[in-house]
CSV table of C-alpha atoms and ligand atoms in Angstrom, one decimal:
chain,number,residue,atom,x,y,z
A,919,MET,CA,-6.7,-33.3,1.0
A,920,GLN,CA,-7.6,-31.7,-2.1
A,921,ASP,CA,-9.9,-32.6,-4.8
A,922,ALA,CA,-8.3,-32.8,-9.2
A,923,ASN,CA,-12.1,-32.0,-9.4
A,924,SER,CA,-11.9,-28.6,-7.1
A,925,PHE,CA,-10.9,-25.4,-8.6
A,926,VAL,CA,-8.7,-23.7,-8.5
A,927,GLY,CA,-8.3,-20.2,-6.7
A,928,VAL,CA,-7.7,-16.9,-8.1
A,929,PHE,CA,-7.0,-13.8,-6.7
A,930,ASP,CA,-5.3,-10.0,-7.3
A,931,SER,CA,-6.2,-6.6,-5.3
A,932,GLY,CA,-8.6,-5.9,-8.0
A,933,LEU,CA,-8.8,-6.9,-12.0
A,934,GLY,CA,-5.8,-6.7,-12.8
A,935,GLY,CA,-5.4,-10.7,-12.2
A,936,ILE,CA,-7.9,-10.9,-14.4
A,937,SER,CA,-4.6,-10.6,-16.6
A,938,VAL,CA,-3.0,-13.6,-15.7
A,939,LEU,CA,-6.5,-15.9,-15.4
A,940,LYS,CA,-6.7,-15.4,-19.2
A,941,SER,CA,-3.1,-17.2,-19.7
A,942,LEU,CA,-4.1,-19.9,-16.1
A,943,VAL,CA,-7.8,-20.8,-19.1
A,944,SER,CA,-5.2,-21.1,-21.9
A,945,GLU,CA,-2.8,-23.3,-20.4
A,946,LEU,CA,-5.6,-25.8,-18.8
A,947,PRO,CA,-8.9,-25.9,-19.9
A,948,HIS,CA,-10.5,-28.6,-18.4
A,949,GLU,CA,-9.5,-26.0,-15.1
A,950,GLN,CA,-12.5,-24.6,-13.1
A,951,PHE,CA,-11.8,-21.1,-12.0
A,952,SER,CA,-12.6,-19.2,-9.0
A,953,PHE,CA,-11.0,-15.3,-8.9
A,954,PHE,CA,-11.1,-12.5,-7.2
A,955,GLY,CA,-10.8,-9.0,-7.0
A,956,ASP,CA,-10.4,-7.5,-4.2
A,957,SER,CA,-11.2,-3.8,-5.4
A,958,LEU,CA,-12.4,-2.4,-1.8
A,959,ASN,CA,-9.1,-2.1,-0.5
A,960,SER,CA,-7.3,-1.6,-4.3
A,961,PRO,CA,-4.2,-0.8,-4.7
A,962,TYR,CA,-2.5,-3.2,-2.8
A,963,GLY,CA,0.8,-0.6,-4.8
A,964,ASP,CA,0.6,2.0,-1.7
A,965,ARG,CA,0.2,-0.3,1.7
A,966,GLU,CA,2.0,-1.5,3.6
A,967,PRO,CA,3.2,-5.0,3.7
A,968,ASP,CA,1.6,-6.5,6.4
A,969,ASP,CA,-1.4,-4.6,5.3
A,970,ILE,CA,-0.9,-6.9,2.3
A,971,VAL,CA,0.0,-10.2,4.2
A,972,ALA,CA,-3.5,-9.9,6.5
A,973,LEU,CA,-5.7,-8.4,3.3
A,974,SER,CA,-3.9,-11.3,0.6
A,975,ARG,CA,-4.1,-14.4,4.2
A,976,ALA,CA,-8.4,-13.3,4.7
A,977,ILE,CA,-8.6,-14.2,0.6
A,978,VAL,CA,-6.8,-17.2,0.4
A,979,GLU,CA,-8.1,-19.1,3.8
A,980,ARG,CA,-12.5,-18.2,2.6
A,981,GLN,CA,-11.0,-19.7,-1.2
A,982,LEU,CA,-9.6,-22.5,0.6
A,983,ASP,CA,-12.8,-23.0,3.0
A,984,ALA,CA,-15.0,-22.9,-0.2
A,985,GLY,CA,-12.8,-26.6,-1.3
A,986,ALA,CA,-10.6,-24.4,-4.1
A,987,LYS,CA,-7.5,-27.3,-4.9
A,988,ALA,CA,-4.8,-24.8,-5.3
A,989,VAL,CA,-4.0,-20.9,-4.7
A,990,VAL,CA,-2.8,-18.9,-7.9
A,991,ILE,CA,-1.5,-15.6,-6.7
A,992,ALA,CA,-2.4,-12.8,-9.8
A,993,CYS,CA,-1.0,-10.5,-8.1
A,994,ASN,CA,3.0,-9.4,-8.4
A,995,THR,CA,2.4,-7.2,-4.9
A,996,ALA,CA,0.8,-9.9,-3.0
A,997,THR,CA,3.1,-12.2,-4.3
A,998,ALA,CA,6.1,-10.3,-3.1
A,999,ALA,CA,4.7,-9.5,0.4
A,1000,ALA,CA,2.8,-12.5,1.1
A,1001,ALA,CA,3.2,-15.7,-1.0
A,1002,ALA,CA,6.4,-17.2,1.7
A,1003,THR,CA,4.6,-16.3,4.8
A,1004,LEU,CA,0.8,-18.2,2.8
A,1005,ARG,CA,3.2,-21.0,2.0
A,1006,ASN,CA,4.3,-22.0,5.7
A,1007,GLU,CA,0.7,-21.2,7.1
A,1008,TYR,CA,0.3,-23.5,4.5
A,1009,PRO,CA,2.3,-25.9,3.7
A,1010,ASN,CA,0.1,-28.4,2.4
A,1011,VAL,CA,-1.5,-26.5,-0.4
A,1012,PRO,CA,0.0,-25.6,-3.5
A,1013,ILE,CA,0.1,-21.5,-3.4
A,1014,ILE,CA,1.8,-20.0,-7.0
A,1015,GLY,CA,2.9,-16.5,-7.4
A,1016,VAL,CA,3.5,-14.0,-9.7
A,1017,GLU,CA,6.8,-12.5,-10.4
A,1018,PRO,CA,8.4,-9.6,-12.6
A,1019,ALA,CA,9.3,-11.5,-15.6
A,1020,LEU,CA,13.1,-10.2,-15.0
A,1021,LYS,CA,14.6,-13.7,-16.1
A,1022,PRO,CA,12.9,-14.5,-19.5
A,1023,ALA,CA,13.7,-10.4,-21.0
A,1024,VAL,CA,17.7,-10.5,-19.5
A,1025,GLN,CA,17.8,-13.4,-20.9
A,1026,ALA,CA,16.2,-12.0,-24.4
A,1027,PHE,CA,18.5,-9.0,-24.0
A,1028,PRO,CA,21.1,-9.6,-22.5
A,1029,GLN,CA,23.3,-6.4,-21.8
A,1030,GLY,CA,20.2,-4.9,-22.4
A,1031,ARG,CA,18.9,-1.5,-21.6
A,1032,ILE,CA,15.4,-3.3,-19.5
A,1033,LEU,CA,12.0,-0.9,-18.4
A,1034,VAL,CA,10.4,-3.0,-14.9
A,1035,MET,CA,7.4,-1.4,-14.8
A,1036,ALA,CA,5.2,-1.7,-11.4
A,1037,THR,CA,4.5,-1.4,-8.5
A,1038,ALA,CA,6.0,0.6,-5.4
A,1039,ALA,CA,5.2,-1.8,-3.3
A,1040,THR,CA,6.7,-4.1,-5.0
A,1041,LEU,CA,10.0,-2.3,-6.2
A,1042,ALA,CA,10.4,-2.1,-2.5
A,1043,LEU,CA,10.0,-5.2,-1.4
A,1044,GLU,CA,13.0,-7.7,-0.8
A,1045,LYS,CA,11.9,-11.2,-3.4
A,1046,TYR,CA,11.7,-8.0,-5.6
A,1047,GLN,CA,15.3,-6.5,-4.9
A,1048,ARG,CA,16.1,-9.7,-4.9
A,1049,LEU,CA,15.4,-10.7,-7.9
A,1050,GLU,CA,16.8,-7.4,-9.7
A,1051,GLU,CA,19.8,-7.7,-7.4
A,1052,HIS,CA,20.3,-11.2,-9.5
A,1053,TRP,CA,20.0,-10.1,-13.3
A,1054,SER,CA,21.0,-6.5,-12.3
A,1055,GLY,CA,25.2,-8.0,-13.6
A,1056,GLN,CA,23.4,-9.3,-17.1
A,1057,ALA,CA,22.3,-5.8,-17.9
A,1058,GLU,CA,21.1,-2.8,-17.3
A,1059,VAL,CA,18.1,-2.9,-15.0
A,1060,ILE,CA,15.4,0.2,-14.6
A,1061,PRO,CA,12.8,-0.2,-12.3
A,1062,VAL,CA,10.5,2.8,-12.1
A,1063,ALA,CA,7.2,2.4,-9.6
A,1064,CYS,CA,4.1,3.7,-11.9
A,1065,VAL,CA,1.7,4.9,-8.9
A,1066,GLY,CA,-1.9,5.9,-10.0
A,1067,LEU,CA,-1.8,3.6,-13.0
A,1068,VAL,CA,-3.6,1.2,-11.0
A,1069,ASP,CA,-6.5,3.5,-9.5
A,1070,LEU,CA,-6.8,4.8,-12.7
A,1071,ILE,CA,-7.4,0.7,-14.6
A,1072,GLU,CA,-9.5,0.0,-11.1
A,1073,ARG,CA,-12.3,2.9,-13.7
A,1074,GLY,CA,-12.0,0.4,-15.9
A,1075,ASP,CA,-10.1,3.5,-17.7
A,1076,VAL,CA,-7.4,2.1,-20.3
A,1077,GLU,CA,-7.3,4.4,-23.5
A,1078,SER,CA,-7.9,8.2,-21.5
A,1079,HIS,CA,-6.5,11.2,-22.3
A,1080,GLU,CA,-5.5,10.9,-17.9
A,1081,ILE,CA,-4.1,7.5,-18.0
A,1082,ARG,CA,-1.6,8.5,-21.8
A,1083,GLU,CA,-0.5,11.1,-19.6
A,1084,LEU,CA,-0.2,9.3,-16.4
A,1085,ILE,CA,2.0,6.5,-18.5
A,1086,GLU,CA,4.2,9.6,-19.8
A,1087,ARG,CA,4.5,10.9,-17.0
A,1088,HIS,CA,6.3,7.7,-16.0
A,1089,VAL,CA,8.2,6.5,-18.9
A,1090,GLY,CA,8.1,8.6,-21.1
A,1091,THR,CA,11.9,9.5,-20.5
A,1092,TYR,CA,12.6,6.3,-21.5
A,1093,ARG,CA,11.2,7.0,-25.3
A,1094,ASP,CA,13.1,4.1,-27.6
A,1095,THR,CA,16.1,4.4,-25.3
A,1096,VAL,CA,15.2,0.7,-23.2
A,1097,ASP,CA,15.1,-3.2,-25.9
A,1098,ALA,CA,12.4,-4.1,-23.1
A,1099,VAL,CA,9.8,-3.7,-20.7
A,1100,VAL,CA,8.8,-5.9,-17.8
A,1101,LEU,CA,4.8,-5.4,-16.9
A,1102,GLY,CA,5.1,-5.7,-13.3
A,1103,CYS,CA,2.1,-6.0,-12.2
A,1104,THR,CA,-0.6,-7.0,-13.1
A,1105,HIS,CA,-2.6,-5.5,-14.0
A,1106,TYR,CA,-0.7,-3.8,-17.3
A,1107,PRO,CA,-1.3,-5.9,-19.5
A,1108,PHE,CA,-4.6,-4.5,-19.8
A,1109,VAL,CA,-2.5,-0.7,-21.2
A,1110,ARG,CA,0.1,-2.4,-23.0
A,1111,LYS,CA,-0.6,0.0,-26.2
A,1112,VAL,CA,-1.1,3.3,-24.6
A,1113,ILE,CA,2.7,2.0,-22.6
A,1114,ARG,CA,3.7,0.8,-26.2
A,1115,ASP,CA,3.5,4.5,-27.9
A,1116,VAL,CA,5.0,5.7,-24.8
A,1117,VAL,CA,8.4,4.1,-24.6
A,1118,GLY,CA,7.8,2.2,-28.3
A,1119,ASP,CA,7.9,-1.1,-30.1
A,1120,VAL,CA,10.0,-3.4,-27.7
A,1121,PRO,CA,8.5,-6.5,-27.0
A,1122,PHE,CA,6.9,-7.4,-23.2
A,1123,PHE,CA,7.3,-9.5,-21.0
A,1124,ASP,CA,4.8,-10.5,-18.0
A,1125,GLY,CA,4.4,-13.2,-15.4
A,1126,GLY,CA,1.3,-14.4,-16.6
A,1127,ALA,CA,2.4,-17.7,-19.3
A,1128,GLY,CA,4.9,-18.1,-16.5
A,1129,THR,CA,3.0,-18.4,-13.7
A,1130,ALA,CA,0.5,-20.9,-16.0
A,1131,ARG,CA,3.5,-23.4,-16.5
A,1132,GLN,CA,3.7,-24.0,-12.3
A,1133,LEU,CA,0.1,-24.2,-12.2
A,1134,ARG,CA,0.5,-27.0,-14.4
A,1135,THR,CA,3.6,-28.9,-13.0
A,1136,VAL,CA,2.0,-27.6,-9.5
A,1137,LEU,CA,-1.3,-29.5,-10.4
A,1138,THR,CA,0.6,-32.0,-12.3
A,1139,ALA,CA,3.8,-33.4,-10.1
A,1140,ARG,CA,0.5,-34.1,-7.0
A,1141,GLY,CA,-2.6,-35.8,-9.3
A,1142,LEU,CA,-4.9,-32.7,-9.0
A,1143,LEU,CA,-5.1,-31.6,-12.9
A,1144,ALA,CA,-8.9,-31.7,-13.6
A,1145,PRO,CA,-9.9,-34.7,-15.8
A,1146,GLN,CA,-9.2,-34.3,-19.4
A,1147,GLU,CA,-13.5,-34.6,-19.9
A,1148,ALA,CA,-13.8,-32.4,-17.8
A,1149,MET,CA,-15.7,-28.5,-18.3
A,1150,GLY,CA,-13.6,-26.2,-17.3
A,1151,GLY,CA,-14.8,-22.0,-16.6
A,1152,VAL,CA,-14.4,-19.0,-14.9
A,1153,ARG,CA,-16.2,-17.8,-12.0
A,1154,PHE,CA,-15.8,-14.1,-11.1
A,1155,SER,CA,-16.6,-12.7,-7.0
A,1156,SER,CA,-15.0,-9.2,-5.5
A,1157,SER,CA,-15.5,-7.5,-2.5
A,1158,LYS,CA,-16.6,-4.8,-4.0
A,1159,PRO,CA,-20.7,-5.0,-4.3
A,1160,GLY,CA,-22.7,-4.4,-6.6
A,1161,GLU,CA,-23.1,-6.1,-10.6
A,1162,GLU,CA,-21.7,-3.9,-12.0
A,1163,GLU,CA,-17.7,-4.8,-10.9
A,1164,LEU,CA,-18.8,-8.1,-12.5
A,1165,THR,CA,-19.8,-6.8,-15.9
A,1166,LEU,CA,-17.2,-4.9,-15.2
A,1167,TYR,CA,-14.5,-7.9,-14.3
A,1168,ARG,CA,-16.3,-9.7,-17.1
A,1169,ARG,CA,-15.3,-6.9,-20.2
A,1170,PHE,CA,-11.8,-7.0,-18.7
A,1171,TYR,CA,-11.6,-11.1,-19.2
A,1172,ASP,CA,-12.9,-10.5,-22.9
A,1173,ILE,CA,-10.1,-8.1,-23.9
A,1174,ASN,CA,-7.6,-9.5,-26.0
A,1175,LEU,CA,-4.0,-8.9,-24.9
A,1176,GLU,CA,-2.5,-10.7,-27.6
A,1177,THR,CA,-2.1,-8.2,-30.2
M,61,DGL,N1,-2.2,-5.8,-9.6
M,61,DGL,C1,-1.0,-5.6,-9.0
M,61,DGL,C2,0.4,-6.6,-8.8
M,61,DGL,O1,0.5,-6.9,-9.8
M,61,DGL,C3,-1.3,-4.6,-7.6
M,61,DGL,C4,-1.8,-4.3,-8.1
M,61,DGL,C5,-2.2,-2.7,-6.7
M,61,DGL,O2,-3.4,-3.5,-6.4
M,61,DGL,O3,-1.6,-2.0,-6.3
M,61,DGL,O4,0.8,-5.6,-8.6
């Protein structure tokens, strides 16, 4: 039986999910969030689906054992690979995932050209394939697997020459030719400025705000929202040992993603 006073578990393959965490805190400031980054096993985006399911399952199990009242999979890759399986395995636990924000992008730009940046695994999985199939009649959807990008961001790099070059290599060819960009990996909002420099000054869409609203809806429906007088908060942990990693997570949590 879940308890409204308990915390919400949030996880990602690494520190990318902190971009979602920021949306969660802003939508639900009275909640306690326990964020886990699996940076030791990152990136998930180059792994096989079974492997991603096993890693995600182990994290969810641990968060539930620790008393989480709900779990947010703050990772497009883990959501695409594992959310359905985990919901089957834990039918009584609210498990909220994140998916590439193709719907709001297409709705904002009907018949437009929409660039979707995500990991190779996300784009190859059926969940994304269905999403693209659904929306591609209403816009031109251009998926690009940005291999290597998560590795650089995991090092704490958000604006080096190397990262600029990598982004240029992946999406430079679309400069000034797309109407919107969907950031389909939760790491990418941290390098949005560089992506904008490369692709052009167009609207960006990510799944953070939608996921936060969905969490609010689900907690409300189950009577699990923290009381209004509760002091919310955030706690960080990582599979990568050492205080240095947690310092990096806190630094990313302090990055302003609104600009
Ligand atoms: N941040 C994750 C996502 O949203 C995955 C990054 C990775 O480990 O490849 O897809």
